[in-house]
Amino acid sequence: MLELRKDIFADERDDNLKEIGRGTQRQDMLGHVTGTSTYFDDHKLQGMLHLKVLRSPHAHARLRRIDTMEAERSAGVRRIIRGADVPRNLNTLLSLINFGKDDEPSLAVDKVRYKGEPIVAVVADSPREAYEAIAKVRVDYEPLPAVFDVEGALKPGAPVVNETYPKNTFVYHDVYDHQKLRFGDVERGFAEADHVLEQHYQMSPIEHAPTETNGSIAAPDTNGRYVVYTSTQALFFSLDTCAKILDVPSNTFHFIGGTVGGGFGGKVDTLTEPLAILGAMLTGRPVRYQLGREEEMQFGSPRGAERIYIKDGVMRDGRIVARKIRAYFDSGAYTRLSSYAVVKCVAHLPGPYTIPNVHGDVYCVFTNRTPATAMRGFGVTAMDFALECQMDKLAHLVGIDPMEFRILNAYRDGDMKAHRREAKNTALIECVQVAAEKAKWPLREEMRRMSSRKDGGGSRAAVSPTPLEPAPQGAAVSQQRTTYDRAPPATIQPPPPTPTPSPPRPPAPSPSHGATRFSSVFGTRRR
Amino acid sequence: MTKTALQFRHNGRDVALFVDGGVNLLVALRESIGDMTPKFGCGQGGCGACSVLIDGELHLSCLTLAETVNGRAVETLDGLKDGPNLHPLQRAFMEQFAAQCGYCTPGMLMAAKALLDRNPSPSRAEVIEAISGNICRCTGYEPIINAVLAAASGGRARA
Ligand code: FES
Ligand code: FES
């Protein structure tokens, strides 16, 4: 049952809700059907300039020389922006929650790491003049060997994609090259199982393709402030990211957004605002930076491709007794949000099933592909696809109806989850029952009588003995810090807070900025 | 840059303007006239967000040279309302949840209008055909199709 803390949210809403089944007029609909909803690009400002970006034609190359002389003299050009003009030309999005190291420049300086990476920006009177100037920029590239395969990137001698992470994997807690889940002993489980099934799943990157491409317009305001119209899905997140990259206090900016022409996760990366604002700062004029459709595909991040290996041990009676998962998330050339996708993925293992032995290893891998990011359930969607394919195959293997097979293995209230938390408010059995009924899929009477509330706990609440593994060699485990601390970095980091049982403590305040928390996966307990 | 003089009817009103040589109708409408209802989604004829009617016929304004509408009549979503009253298509889109982010809506409505103007009671298949050049990434199309059918039957749901 959802409880609303009335002491805190006294005015929030009536508990006596009667909305379901009744039509409600959405407040933005009139604007949509009359064409008066104002998207970022519907602002027309006096004296507006246009920013376009030169992008890398190589997946991996050293930049030997960038010559903008001729471009600077091109008609209509107001300003050429290079990496050296960006106050803090290295950032990672989740540095706002102190997660990960700064690894992505706004404009490439020494190297380009994927096709489409921005190198030089041109601000001109018209988009056409900006493009003409871009064609006149001369870049001397030294192509480097590139790696496009997640497992290839982990082989010894593979090209280093991103020097911030020389092993081509994101590093968790300063030490770990992947996220692990250990619960019970899968090898023993496989030894006892009647059948073992091992399968391999490969996803593709998926482009969000919002009908409106990413973009923003930044304009000088009074008192040294800037007003920014943006397509972002994450207004304050983008505002803070810009404050960091441009090295100014966040109250320098007045961000206006909220009307987004489709996002689906593809508009959380603060792709255009920093350069648009920098253009406005350097020219004193409003600057518009809108991605074309090709740029949206090449530079705007997709959902990352995932490679997943699943090995399951199952008994003849249908019980899954062991599940071992190894997965690689293709982060592309930079982290953006893939590190977090991996955390979410591991938190989701082994799916909504009670399995006594679970073993998970998930890697966030760098390759010379377009950096990946959030997309609708990222971290979970692809893994769920693989797990549910696997469930069908297992059901087939043991000759049990696939719906009943899920009911048999579904978690129930009181069971122990692989994360050593008790399962509560579970409802998978009921979902399967309703789905079967709607699909007119016959379930045996005994299956129709099962309930998430019954027969959980007991032996299903036990944590099976889990073999210890040697701790990895490396620096002492400490919370990750980025370089985004305005105060001089303390030489000794305070020890991470000891995990406390519920209720969880509020996260420690960050010294430099308001910490944004993405979800309960972070913040309460780290390990 | 060379400018070209241009005159046409915009939603029933005569307009005269100078445009840059080679500029497309989408840019002319948005930047010179200030009619922000046609949207840019691709600039390549792939999405339909920029759809307008030229002499009653459906066109993609991003692929139409502005100069070619000289002396012709251009209609956009901005002219769809009848004074303060919504067009039946607009009412149906509102009632049937036929827009989510709303970015494809101006193009969808113009494509639907082009259909109903020449075929006031289309079949479901004809509606699907009529909006097949318009991409919507949010709604899943079903509510849009239903809204067009509802508008065609004067607001009464059809079998
Ligand atoms: S903007 Fe004209 S079809 Fe996409
Ligand atoms: S409502 Fe978003 S694209 Fe159609």
XYZ file of C-alpha atoms and ligand atoms in Angstrom:
694
model
C 0.000 0.000 0.000
C 1.356 3.409 -0.905
C 1.673 5.568 2.132
C 1.756 9.305 1.790
C 3.508 11.059 4.679
C 0.687 13.372 5.599
C 2.844 15.142 8.163
C 5.085 16.331 5.322
C 2.749 16.382 2.363
C -0.349 17.685 4.114
C -1.558 19.692 1.099
C -0.333 17.294 -1.500
C -3.512 15.504 -2.401
C -6.662 13.913 -1.245
C -6.355 10.248 -0.361
C -9.815 9.731 -1.709
C -8.800 9.613 -5.351
C -11.470 9.037 -7.963
C -9.555 9.875 -11.130
C -9.118 6.460 -12.681
C -11.634 5.785 -15.419
C -12.474 9.455 -15.852
C -11.180 11.704 -18.592
C -9.072 14.688 -17.577
C -8.074 17.425 -19.979
C -4.329 17.870 -20.117
C -3.316 21.447 -19.571
C -0.818 21.598 -22.455
C -3.138 20.131 -25.070
C -4.721 23.375 -26.267
C -1.265 24.761 -26.985
C -0.313 21.645 -28.908
C -3.348 21.610 -31.195
C -3.144 25.335 -31.904
C 0.612 25.335 -32.432
C 1.178 27.848 -29.644
C 3.171 25.562 -27.309
C 6.546 27.241 -27.249
C 9.542 24.979 -27.882
C 13.054 26.335 -27.478
C 13.384 27.116 -31.189
C 10.189 29.157 -31.259
C 11.968 32.077 -29.621
C 13.130 34.691 -32.069
C 15.606 37.101 -30.586
C 16.927 40.334 -32.005
C 20.410 39.935 -33.482
C 20.511 36.180 -32.989
C 23.623 34.379 -34.240
C 23.942 30.727 -35.206
C 26.416 28.186 -33.936
C 27.527 25.141 -35.896
C 30.163 22.586 -35.049
C 32.927 20.866 -36.978
C 32.739 17.160 -36.197
C 35.280 14.405 -36.482
C 35.084 12.222 -39.580
C 37.272 9.641 -37.793
C 36.329 7.183 -35.072
C 39.721 7.598 -33.428
C 42.445 10.063 -34.382
C 45.041 12.348 -32.900
C 44.564 16.031 -33.694
C 47.936 17.212 -34.940
C 46.920 20.727 -35.927
C 43.736 22.751 -36.187
C 43.969 25.713 -38.567
C 41.079 28.184 -38.401
C 42.768 31.117 -40.173
C 40.743 30.948 -43.347
C 37.520 30.176 -41.472
C 37.954 33.263 -39.338
C 38.006 35.450 -42.449
C 34.908 33.776 -43.899
C 31.850 36.017 -44.477
C 29.485 36.450 -41.541
C 31.735 34.788 -38.962
C 31.584 36.390 -35.517
C 33.663 33.995 -33.502
C 35.481 30.687 -33.702
C 35.473 28.663 -30.485
C 38.154 26.080 -29.740
C 38.701 23.752 -26.830
C 41.047 26.232 -25.162
C 38.179 28.757 -24.983
C 36.059 26.485 -22.800
C 36.766 27.337 -19.138
C 36.547 23.733 -17.893
C 36.845 21.656 -20.998
C 36.381 18.306 -19.301
C 33.266 17.012 -17.641
C 31.261 13.953 -16.822
C 27.540 14.362 -16.331
C 27.266 12.490 -13.058
C 30.013 14.564 -11.442
C 27.055 16.504 -10.088
C 26.497 13.569 -7.773
C 30.224 12.890 -7.367
C 30.097 9.787 -9.490
C 32.822 9.173 -12.035
C 35.746 11.160 -13.337
C 35.623 14.030 -15.805
C 36.286 12.419 -19.162
C 34.522 14.310 -21.962
C 35.618 17.641 -23.461
C 33.092 20.104 -24.890
C 35.451 20.513 -27.855
C 38.143 17.931 -28.575
C 41.700 19.050 -27.967
C 44.266 16.299 -28.416
C 42.236 13.432 -29.786
C 38.864 12.538 -31.206
C 37.356 9.324 -29.932
C 34.230 8.812 -32.047
C 32.857 9.860 -35.410
C 30.893 13.050 -34.841
C 32.862 14.360 -31.876
C 32.858 18.187 -31.807
C 36.199 19.889 -32.516
C 35.606 23.553 -33.384
C 32.479 25.719 -33.111
C 31.705 28.613 -35.432
C 29.320 31.430 -34.514
C 28.053 33.306 -37.559
C 25.230 35.548 -38.737
C 23.391 32.710 -40.450
C 23.518 28.913 -40.321
C 24.685 28.904 -43.917
C 27.630 31.201 -43.190
C 28.543 29.055 -40.205
C 28.599 25.941 -42.408
C 30.661 27.730 -45.043
C 33.244 28.714 -42.440
C 33.337 25.172 -41.039
C 34.239 23.888 -44.494
C 37.304 26.142 -44.339
C 38.691 24.791 -41.045
C 41.730 22.595 -41.716
C 42.378 19.761 -39.315
C 45.405 17.524 -39.558
C 44.303 14.119 -38.254
C 46.511 11.176 -37.448
C 44.120 8.217 -37.600
C 44.536 5.755 -34.741
C 43.428 2.142 -34.505
C 39.876 2.040 -33.226
C 37.942 -0.536 -31.252
C 34.217 -1.080 -31.735
C 33.619 -4.300 -29.834
C 33.071 -4.397 -26.073
C 34.999 -7.594 -25.484
C 37.664 -6.548 -27.983
C 38.168 -3.369 -25.944
C 38.985 -5.462 -22.859
C 41.652 -7.582 -24.554
C 45.264 -6.849 -23.685
C 46.799 -4.487 -26.225
C 43.437 -3.011 -27.277
C 43.620 0.685 -28.236
C 42.998 2.967 -25.255
C 39.824 4.874 -26.115
C 39.656 7.351 -23.290
C 42.823 8.025 -21.302
C 40.805 8.849 -18.185
C 40.005 5.129 -18.064
C 43.111 3.408 -19.494
C 41.649 -0.084 -19.187
C 38.599 0.859 -21.261
C 36.274 0.198 -18.340
C 34.561 2.613 -16.003
C 36.060 2.330 -12.515
C 33.653 1.977 -9.599
C 34.668 3.189 -6.146
C 38.209 3.855 -7.401
C 38.937 0.122 -7.555
C 36.466 -2.086 -9.330
C 36.441 -2.449 -13.107
C 32.872 -3.723 -12.999
C 29.829 -4.156 -10.765
C 29.420 -7.469 -9.032
C 26.583 -9.350 -7.443
C 27.302 -12.463 -5.369
C 24.572 -14.447 -3.642
C 25.059 -18.094 -2.799
C 27.238 -20.409 -4.855
C 26.283 -20.702 -8.519
C 28.860 -23.406 -9.256
C 27.280 -25.651 -6.636
C 23.889 -24.770 -8.077
C 24.968 -25.813 -11.577
C 26.402 -29.080 -10.210
C 23.043 -29.921 -8.617
C 20.888 -28.774 -11.529
C 19.163 -31.225 -13.881
C 19.783 -28.923 -16.870
C 22.168 -26.074 -17.528
C 21.391 -23.581 -20.304
C 23.885 -20.987 -21.488
C 22.873 -18.298 -23.985
C 24.239 -15.122 -25.511
C 22.242 -11.968 -26.304
C 23.391 -8.954 -28.303
C 21.519 -5.648 -28.456
C 21.984 -2.762 -30.878
C 22.295 0.893 -29.969
C 18.890 2.556 -30.309
C 18.428 6.184 -31.274
C 15.679 8.052 -29.423
C 14.950 10.088 -32.564
C 12.808 12.721 -30.872
C 10.917 14.661 -33.527
C 12.484 17.864 -32.208
C 16.275 17.647 -32.267
C 18.380 18.797 -29.308
C 19.100 22.484 -29.181
C 19.201 25.698 -27.217
C 19.289 29.463 -27.530
C 21.357 31.476 -25.053
C 21.116 35.244 -24.740
C 22.839 37.826 -22.574
C 20.475 39.201 -19.948
C 20.926 42.113 -17.589
C 23.313 41.988 -14.614
C 25.715 39.649 -16.376
C 23.210 36.843 -16.435
C 22.186 34.670 -19.370
C 18.769 33.408 -20.307
C 18.761 29.997 -21.938
C 15.863 28.472 -23.867
C 16.485 24.773 -24.122
C 15.026 21.466 -25.214
C 16.507 19.731 -22.165
C 14.600 17.105 -20.250
C 16.606 17.904 -17.136
C 16.496 21.647 -16.627
C 18.370 22.019 -13.361
C 20.770 19.234 -14.163
C 21.694 21.056 -17.385
C 21.927 24.365 -15.564
C 24.382 22.947 -13.028
C 26.394 21.216 -15.756
C 26.746 24.516 -17.631
C 27.785 26.309 -14.436
C 30.522 23.754 -13.988
C 31.810 23.764 -17.582
C 31.720 27.555 -17.854
C 33.040 27.966 -14.304
C 30.472 30.444 -13.084
C 27.971 30.304 -10.224
C 24.753 28.621 -11.236
C 22.688 31.745 -10.550
C 24.325 33.206 -13.667
C 21.724 31.328 -15.655
C 18.005 31.568 -16.120
C 16.997 28.352 -17.862
C 13.622 28.221 -19.559
C 12.352 24.886 -20.800
C 9.728 22.337 -20.008
C 8.177 22.126 -23.456
C 10.208 19.337 -24.989
C 9.565 17.931 -28.458
C 10.121 14.334 -27.381
C 13.015 13.184 -25.247
C 12.863 9.562 -24.114
C 16.181 10.036 -22.302
C 17.955 11.602 -25.268
C 17.736 15.121 -23.884
C 19.435 14.747 -20.521
C 23.018 15.077 -21.690
C 23.413 18.877 -21.856
C 24.645 18.554 -25.430
C 24.141 22.077 -26.728
C 23.749 24.528 -23.848
C 27.411 24.978 -22.821
C 28.569 26.050 -26.293
C 25.477 28.184 -26.936
C 26.079 30.070 -23.687
C 29.797 30.346 -24.342
C 28.989 31.748 -27.790
C 26.711 34.325 -26.167
C 29.411 35.177 -23.630
C 32.053 35.653 -26.318
C 29.918 37.635 -28.786
C 27.505 39.436 -26.470
C 24.675 38.330 -28.756
C 21.954 35.674 -28.572
C 23.282 32.402 -29.974
C 21.250 29.490 -31.282
C 22.688 25.984 -31.500
C 20.321 23.398 -32.898
C 21.369 19.920 -33.951
C 20.499 18.748 -37.444
C 19.011 15.286 -37.779
C 22.342 13.713 -38.738
C 24.064 15.327 -35.767
C 21.285 14.051 -33.548
C 22.109 10.539 -34.733
C 25.885 10.877 -34.623
C 26.520 13.079 -31.619
C 23.290 12.724 -29.643
C 23.706 9.596 -27.550
C 21.728 6.415 -28.239
C 20.732 3.676 -25.832
C 23.938 1.709 -25.438
C 24.296 -1.700 -27.032
C 24.591 -4.491 -24.482
C 26.112 -7.928 -24.751
C 24.730 -10.385 -22.248
C 25.686 -13.943 -21.359
C 23.306 -15.898 -19.159
C 23.892 -19.346 -17.711
C 21.041 -20.923 -15.763
C 20.697 -24.141 -13.803
C 17.154 -25.519 -13.620
C 15.551 -28.565 -11.969
C 13.176 -30.928 -13.738
C 10.340 -29.609 -11.541
C 10.919 -26.090 -12.900
C 12.858 -24.451 -10.068
C 15.766 -22.274 -11.228
C 18.594 -23.004 -8.803
C 21.435 -20.925 -10.216
C 21.764 -17.913 -12.531
C 25.075 -16.523 -13.701
C 25.232 -13.353 -15.748
C 28.083 -11.585 -17.470
C 27.240 -8.427 -19.383
C 29.022 -5.607 -21.160
C 27.464 -2.182 -21.697
C 28.865 -0.319 -24.676
C 29.363 3.167 -23.286
C 30.904 4.497 -26.480
C 33.815 6.893 -26.142
C 32.709 8.641 -22.943
C 30.741 7.807 -19.823
C 27.704 10.113 -20.136
C 25.179 7.970 -18.184
C 26.282 4.393 -18.916
C 28.081 3.939 -15.595
C 24.769 4.489 -13.895
C 22.966 2.153 -16.304
C 25.271 -0.624 -15.135
C 24.466 0.064 -11.477
C 20.768 -0.079 -12.290
C 21.238 -3.288 -14.254
C 22.999 -5.092 -11.429
C 20.390 -3.868 -8.971
C 17.824 -5.555 -11.184
C 19.447 -9.008 -11.276
C 18.313 -11.770 -11.421
C 14.950 -10.386 -12.514
C 11.790 -10.728 -10.396
C 12.499 -14.331 -9.452
C 13.636 -16.076 -6.303
C 16.819 -17.921 -7.171
C 19.073 -19.191 -4.375
C 22.373 -18.771 -6.215
C 23.063 -15.668 -8.289
C 26.288 -14.394 -9.749
C 26.522 -11.171 -11.766
C 29.403 -9.311 -13.408
C 28.516 -6.232 -15.443
C 31.035 -3.975 -17.170
C 30.752 -0.429 -18.508
C 33.117 -0.533 -21.493
C 34.568 2.276 -23.614
C 34.727 1.859 -27.407
C 35.133 4.296 -30.317
C 31.409 4.574 -30.827
C 28.955 7.386 -30.111
C 28.656 7.756 -26.327
C 25.508 6.114 -24.977
C 23.104 7.457 -22.424
C 19.713 7.093 -20.773
C 16.758 5.717 -22.673
C 13.456 4.567 -21.221
C 14.333 2.071 -18.504
C 18.005 2.056 -19.436
C 20.107 -0.544 -17.733
C 17.059 -2.724 -17.283
C 15.232 -2.965 -20.619
C 17.809 -5.000 -22.524
C 18.609 -7.205 -19.542
C 14.912 -7.895 -19.075
C 14.597 -8.814 -22.718
C 17.433 -11.314 -22.327
C 16.100 -12.690 -19.029
C 12.596 -13.186 -20.368
C 13.873 -14.867 -23.560
C 15.853 -17.093 -21.249
C 12.728 -17.855 -19.168
C 10.898 -19.037 -22.282
C 13.802 -21.229 -23.311
C 14.097 -22.728 -19.823
C 10.366 -23.436 -19.685
C 10.630 -25.191 -23.018
C 13.651 -27.157 -21.829
C 11.830 -28.601 -18.818
C 8.497 -28.917 -20.611
C 6.521 -26.489 -18.465
C 4.076 -23.856 -19.706
C 6.013 -20.535 -19.877
C 3.407 -18.594 -17.875
C 3.322 -21.247 -15.169
C 7.104 -21.395 -15.222
C 7.192 -17.711 -14.301
C 4.624 -18.160 -11.537
C 6.682 -21.033 -10.136
C 9.834 -18.956 -9.932
C 8.292 -15.576 -9.119
C 9.453 -13.863 -5.963
C 6.953 -13.606 -3.128
C 6.612 -11.441 -0.069
C 9.159 -12.488 2.533
C 11.650 -14.029 0.078
C 15.283 -12.960 0.178
C 16.409 -11.065 -2.909
C 19.913 -11.456 -4.259
C 20.731 -8.034 -2.786
C 19.982 -9.362 0.665
C 16.839 -7.392 1.076
C 13.500 -8.894 1.836
C 11.019 -8.838 -1.032
C 7.950 -6.754 -0.209
C 4.821 -5.775 -2.116
C 5.583 -8.296 -4.828
C 2.931 -8.844 -7.473
C 4.481 -10.790 -10.331
C 2.250 -13.820 -9.797
C -0.846 -11.642 -9.976
C 0.489 -9.876 -13.096
C 1.023 -13.190 -14.856
C -2.437 -14.389 -13.798
C -4.103 -11.262 -15.169
C -2.018 -11.359 -18.359
C -2.963 -14.996 -18.904
C -6.612 -14.228 -18.354
C -6.573 -11.296 -20.792
C -4.754 -13.366 -23.382
C -7.131 -16.279 -22.778
C -4.088 -18.374 -21.949
C -5.159 -21.419 -19.938
C -3.592 -21.715 -16.468
C -4.143 -24.729 -14.288
C -6.396 -24.182 -11.269
C -3.471 -24.644 -8.900
C -1.589 -21.806 -10.678
C -4.608 -19.550 -10.588
C -4.773 -19.997 -6.803
C -1.168 -19.000 -6.159
C -0.479 -15.661 -4.561
C 2.485 -13.384 -3.935
C 1.285 -13.074 -0.353
C 1.388 -16.812 0.368
C 4.201 -19.317 0.819
C 7.020 -16.776 0.687
C 9.758 -16.492 3.308
C 10.804 -19.528 5.376
C 13.606 -21.339 3.591
C 13.160 -18.846 0.739
C 14.276 -16.089 3.086
C 17.693 -17.658 3.665
C 20.944 -16.283 2.335
C 22.774 -19.313 1.021
C 26.466 -19.574 1.961
C 28.440 -17.379 -0.407
C 32.106 -18.144 -1.099
C 34.413 -15.203 -0.505
C 36.534 -13.860 -3.322
C 39.910 -12.181 -2.963
C 39.602 -8.399 -2.749
C 40.971 -6.553 -5.774
C 44.368 -4.942 -5.472
C 44.344 -1.179 -5.722
C 43.838 2.034 -3.884
C 41.852 2.098 -0.686
C 38.152 2.041 -1.273
C 36.764 5.515 -1.050
C 33.859 7.329 -2.525
C 34.580 8.628 -5.998
C 35.377 12.297 -6.181
C 35.613 14.330 -9.289
C 37.767 17.358 -9.824
C 34.668 19.486 -9.512
C 35.342 20.739 -6.041
C 35.791 24.449 -5.921
C 37.552 24.258 -2.601
C 41.159 23.048 -2.828
C 40.991 19.273 -2.745
C 41.482 17.851 0.702
C 44.382 15.426 0.810
C 42.490 12.980 2.965
C 38.955 12.104 2.043
C 36.663 11.428 4.963
C 35.932 7.723 5.245
C 32.712 6.663 3.569
C 29.785 6.655 5.961
C 29.167 3.288 7.549
C 26.060 1.743 6.118
C 23.224 2.155 8.547
C 20.132 0.040 8.603
C 16.840 1.674 7.691
C 15.737 4.404 7.860
C 18.415 5.490 5.424
C 20.386 8.568 6.316
C 20.089 11.558 4.059
C 23.112 11.800 1.753
C 26.007 13.811 3.094
C 25.870 17.350 1.738
C 28.360 17.948 -1.027
C 30.836 20.732 -0.372
C 30.572 22.314 -3.777
C 26.997 22.221 -4.968
C 23.566 20.865 -4.328
C 23.837 17.152 -4.902
C 21.214 15.771 -7.209
C 20.153 12.245 -6.546
C 18.997 10.099 -9.442
C 17.331 7.340 -7.523
C 17.542 5.283 -4.431
C 20.171 3.078 -6.063
C 22.704 5.676 -4.976
C 22.726 7.627 -1.826
C 21.490 5.217 0.744
C 24.070 2.492 0.668
C 27.074 2.163 -1.535
C 27.828 -1.512 -1.049
C 23.625 37.721 -49.543
C 21.199 38.316 -52.429
C 17.624 38.828 -51.372
C 14.590 37.811 -53.363
C 11.239 39.596 -53.170
C 8.287 37.341 -52.546
C 4.510 37.766 -52.276
C 1.958 35.160 -51.311
C -1.177 34.567 -49.274
C -0.439 33.346 -45.779
C -3.515 31.968 -44.028
C -5.785 34.233 -46.032
C -3.671 37.366 -45.638
C -1.325 38.860 -48.245
C 2.310 38.997 -47.200
C 5.328 40.484 -48.960
C 8.849 39.808 -47.843
C 12.483 39.532 -48.849
C 14.164 36.190 -48.379
C 17.754 35.047 -48.751
C 18.396 33.272 -52.024
C 17.943 29.538 -51.703
C 16.003 29.706 -48.453
C 13.270 27.130 -47.941
C 9.655 27.891 -47.123
C 9.985 26.577 -43.558
C 12.657 29.151 -42.739
C 10.756 31.912 -44.559
C 7.585 31.193 -42.580
C 9.311 30.891 -39.222
C 11.975 33.547 -39.471
C 10.573 36.154 -41.861
C 6.853 35.930 -41.085
C 7.144 34.703 -37.503
C 4.693 31.831 -37.975
C 6.220 29.254 -35.640
C 3.602 26.561 -36.197
C 5.483 24.555 -38.846
C 8.320 22.709 -37.098
C 11.810 21.614 -38.075
C 12.379 17.934 -37.467
C 14.886 16.905 -40.092
C 15.096 19.350 -42.994
C 15.262 16.342 -45.287
C 11.656 15.458 -46.004
C 11.696 12.571 -43.559
C 9.401 13.567 -40.704
C 6.505 15.758 -41.876
C 6.738 18.165 -38.915
C 7.020 21.054 -41.393
C 3.910 20.119 -43.426
C 1.844 22.992 -44.857
C -0.811 23.343 -47.552
C 0.071 25.162 -50.769
C -3.036 25.925 -52.828
C -4.786 23.276 -50.734
C -2.212 20.576 -51.415
C 0.009 19.026 -48.760
C 3.708 19.958 -49.014
C 6.847 19.683 -46.929
C 7.939 23.261 -46.361
C 11.534 22.207 -45.620
C 11.884 20.896 -49.166
C 10.041 23.761 -50.829
C 12.074 26.685 -52.117
C 10.445 29.805 -50.691
C 10.520 31.474 -54.095
C 8.240 28.833 -55.585
C 5.200 29.940 -53.543
C 5.177 33.380 -55.128
C 1.549 34.277 -55.883
C 0.171 31.141 -54.258
C -1.765 30.471 -51.041
C 0.012 28.885 -48.050
C -1.911 27.503 -45.080
C -0.370 26.500 -41.774
C -1.736 25.388 -38.428
C -1.773 29.051 -37.435
C -4.743 29.542 -39.743
C -6.711 26.430 -38.836
C -8.880 27.954 -36.127
C -12.010 29.769 -37.192
C -11.696 32.937 -35.111
C -11.880 31.804 -31.497
C -13.326 28.416 -32.450
C -11.234 25.312 -32.807
C -11.420 23.342 -36.050
C -13.143 19.946 -35.554
C -9.743 18.290 -36.055
C -8.218 20.355 -33.264
C -11.100 19.510 -30.944
C -10.830 15.829 -31.786
C -7.045 15.800 -31.229
C -7.608 17.395 -27.828
C -10.315 14.999 -26.787
C -8.680 11.840 -28.091
C -5.232 12.437 -26.594
C -3.761 12.586 -30.100
C -0.675 14.537 -29.009
C 1.897 13.947 -26.350
C 4.895 16.235 -26.809
C 2.971 18.076 -29.525
C 5.904 18.561 -31.861
C 4.483 16.505 -34.713
C 0.984 17.914 -34.164
C 1.119 20.929 -36.518
C 2.223 18.684 -39.383
C -0.261 15.943 -38.475
C -3.139 18.397 -38.379
C -2.241 19.813 -41.790
C -1.941 16.330 -43.279
C -5.325 15.432 -41.767
C -6.872 18.647 -43.037
C -5.592 17.967 -46.562
C -7.312 14.589 -46.364
C -10.670 15.783 -44.998
C -10.811 18.701 -47.455
C -10.835 16.292 -50.364
C -12.455 13.288 -48.660
C -14.816 14.223 -45.796
C -15.489 10.649 -44.701
C -12.327 8.639 -45.144
C -11.880 5.022 -44.157
C -9.374 4.020 -41.530
C -6.987 2.871 -44.244
C -7.261 6.236 -45.975
C -6.441 8.049 -42.752
C -3.383 5.858 -42.230
C -2.274 6.527 -45.784
C -2.801 10.274 -45.360
C -0.571 10.580 -42.290
C 2.019 8.072 -43.475
C 4.510 10.853 -44.183
C 4.279 12.230 -40.661
C 6.389 10.722 -37.916
C 5.151 10.785 -34.351
C 7.615 9.373 -31.831
C 5.279 9.653 -28.830
C 1.676 8.624 -29.312
C 1.918 5.370 -31.215
C -0.433 6.753 -33.953
C -3.580 4.943 -32.785
C -5.042 7.990 -30.968
C -4.188 10.192 -33.962
C -6.002 7.893 -36.380
C -8.991 7.760 -34.047
C -9.025 11.543 -33.705
C -9.049 12.076 -37.473
C -11.895 9.557 -37.842
C -13.812 11.232 -35.033
C -13.388 14.664 -36.626
C -14.527 13.271 -39.970
C -17.744 11.948 -38.496
C -18.453 15.280 -36.803
C -17.312 14.135 -33.404
C -19.415 10.974 -33.401
C -17.293 7.887 -32.942
C -17.466 5.563 -35.911
C -17.417 1.831 -35.939
S 11.422 19.024 -41.308
Fe 10.444 18.810 -43.215
S 10.084 16.696 -43.335
Fe 11.218 16.876 -41.487
S 3.423 13.866 -29.978
Fe 5.599 13.835 -29.839
S 6.151 13.423 -31.854
Fe 4.017 13.222 -31.950
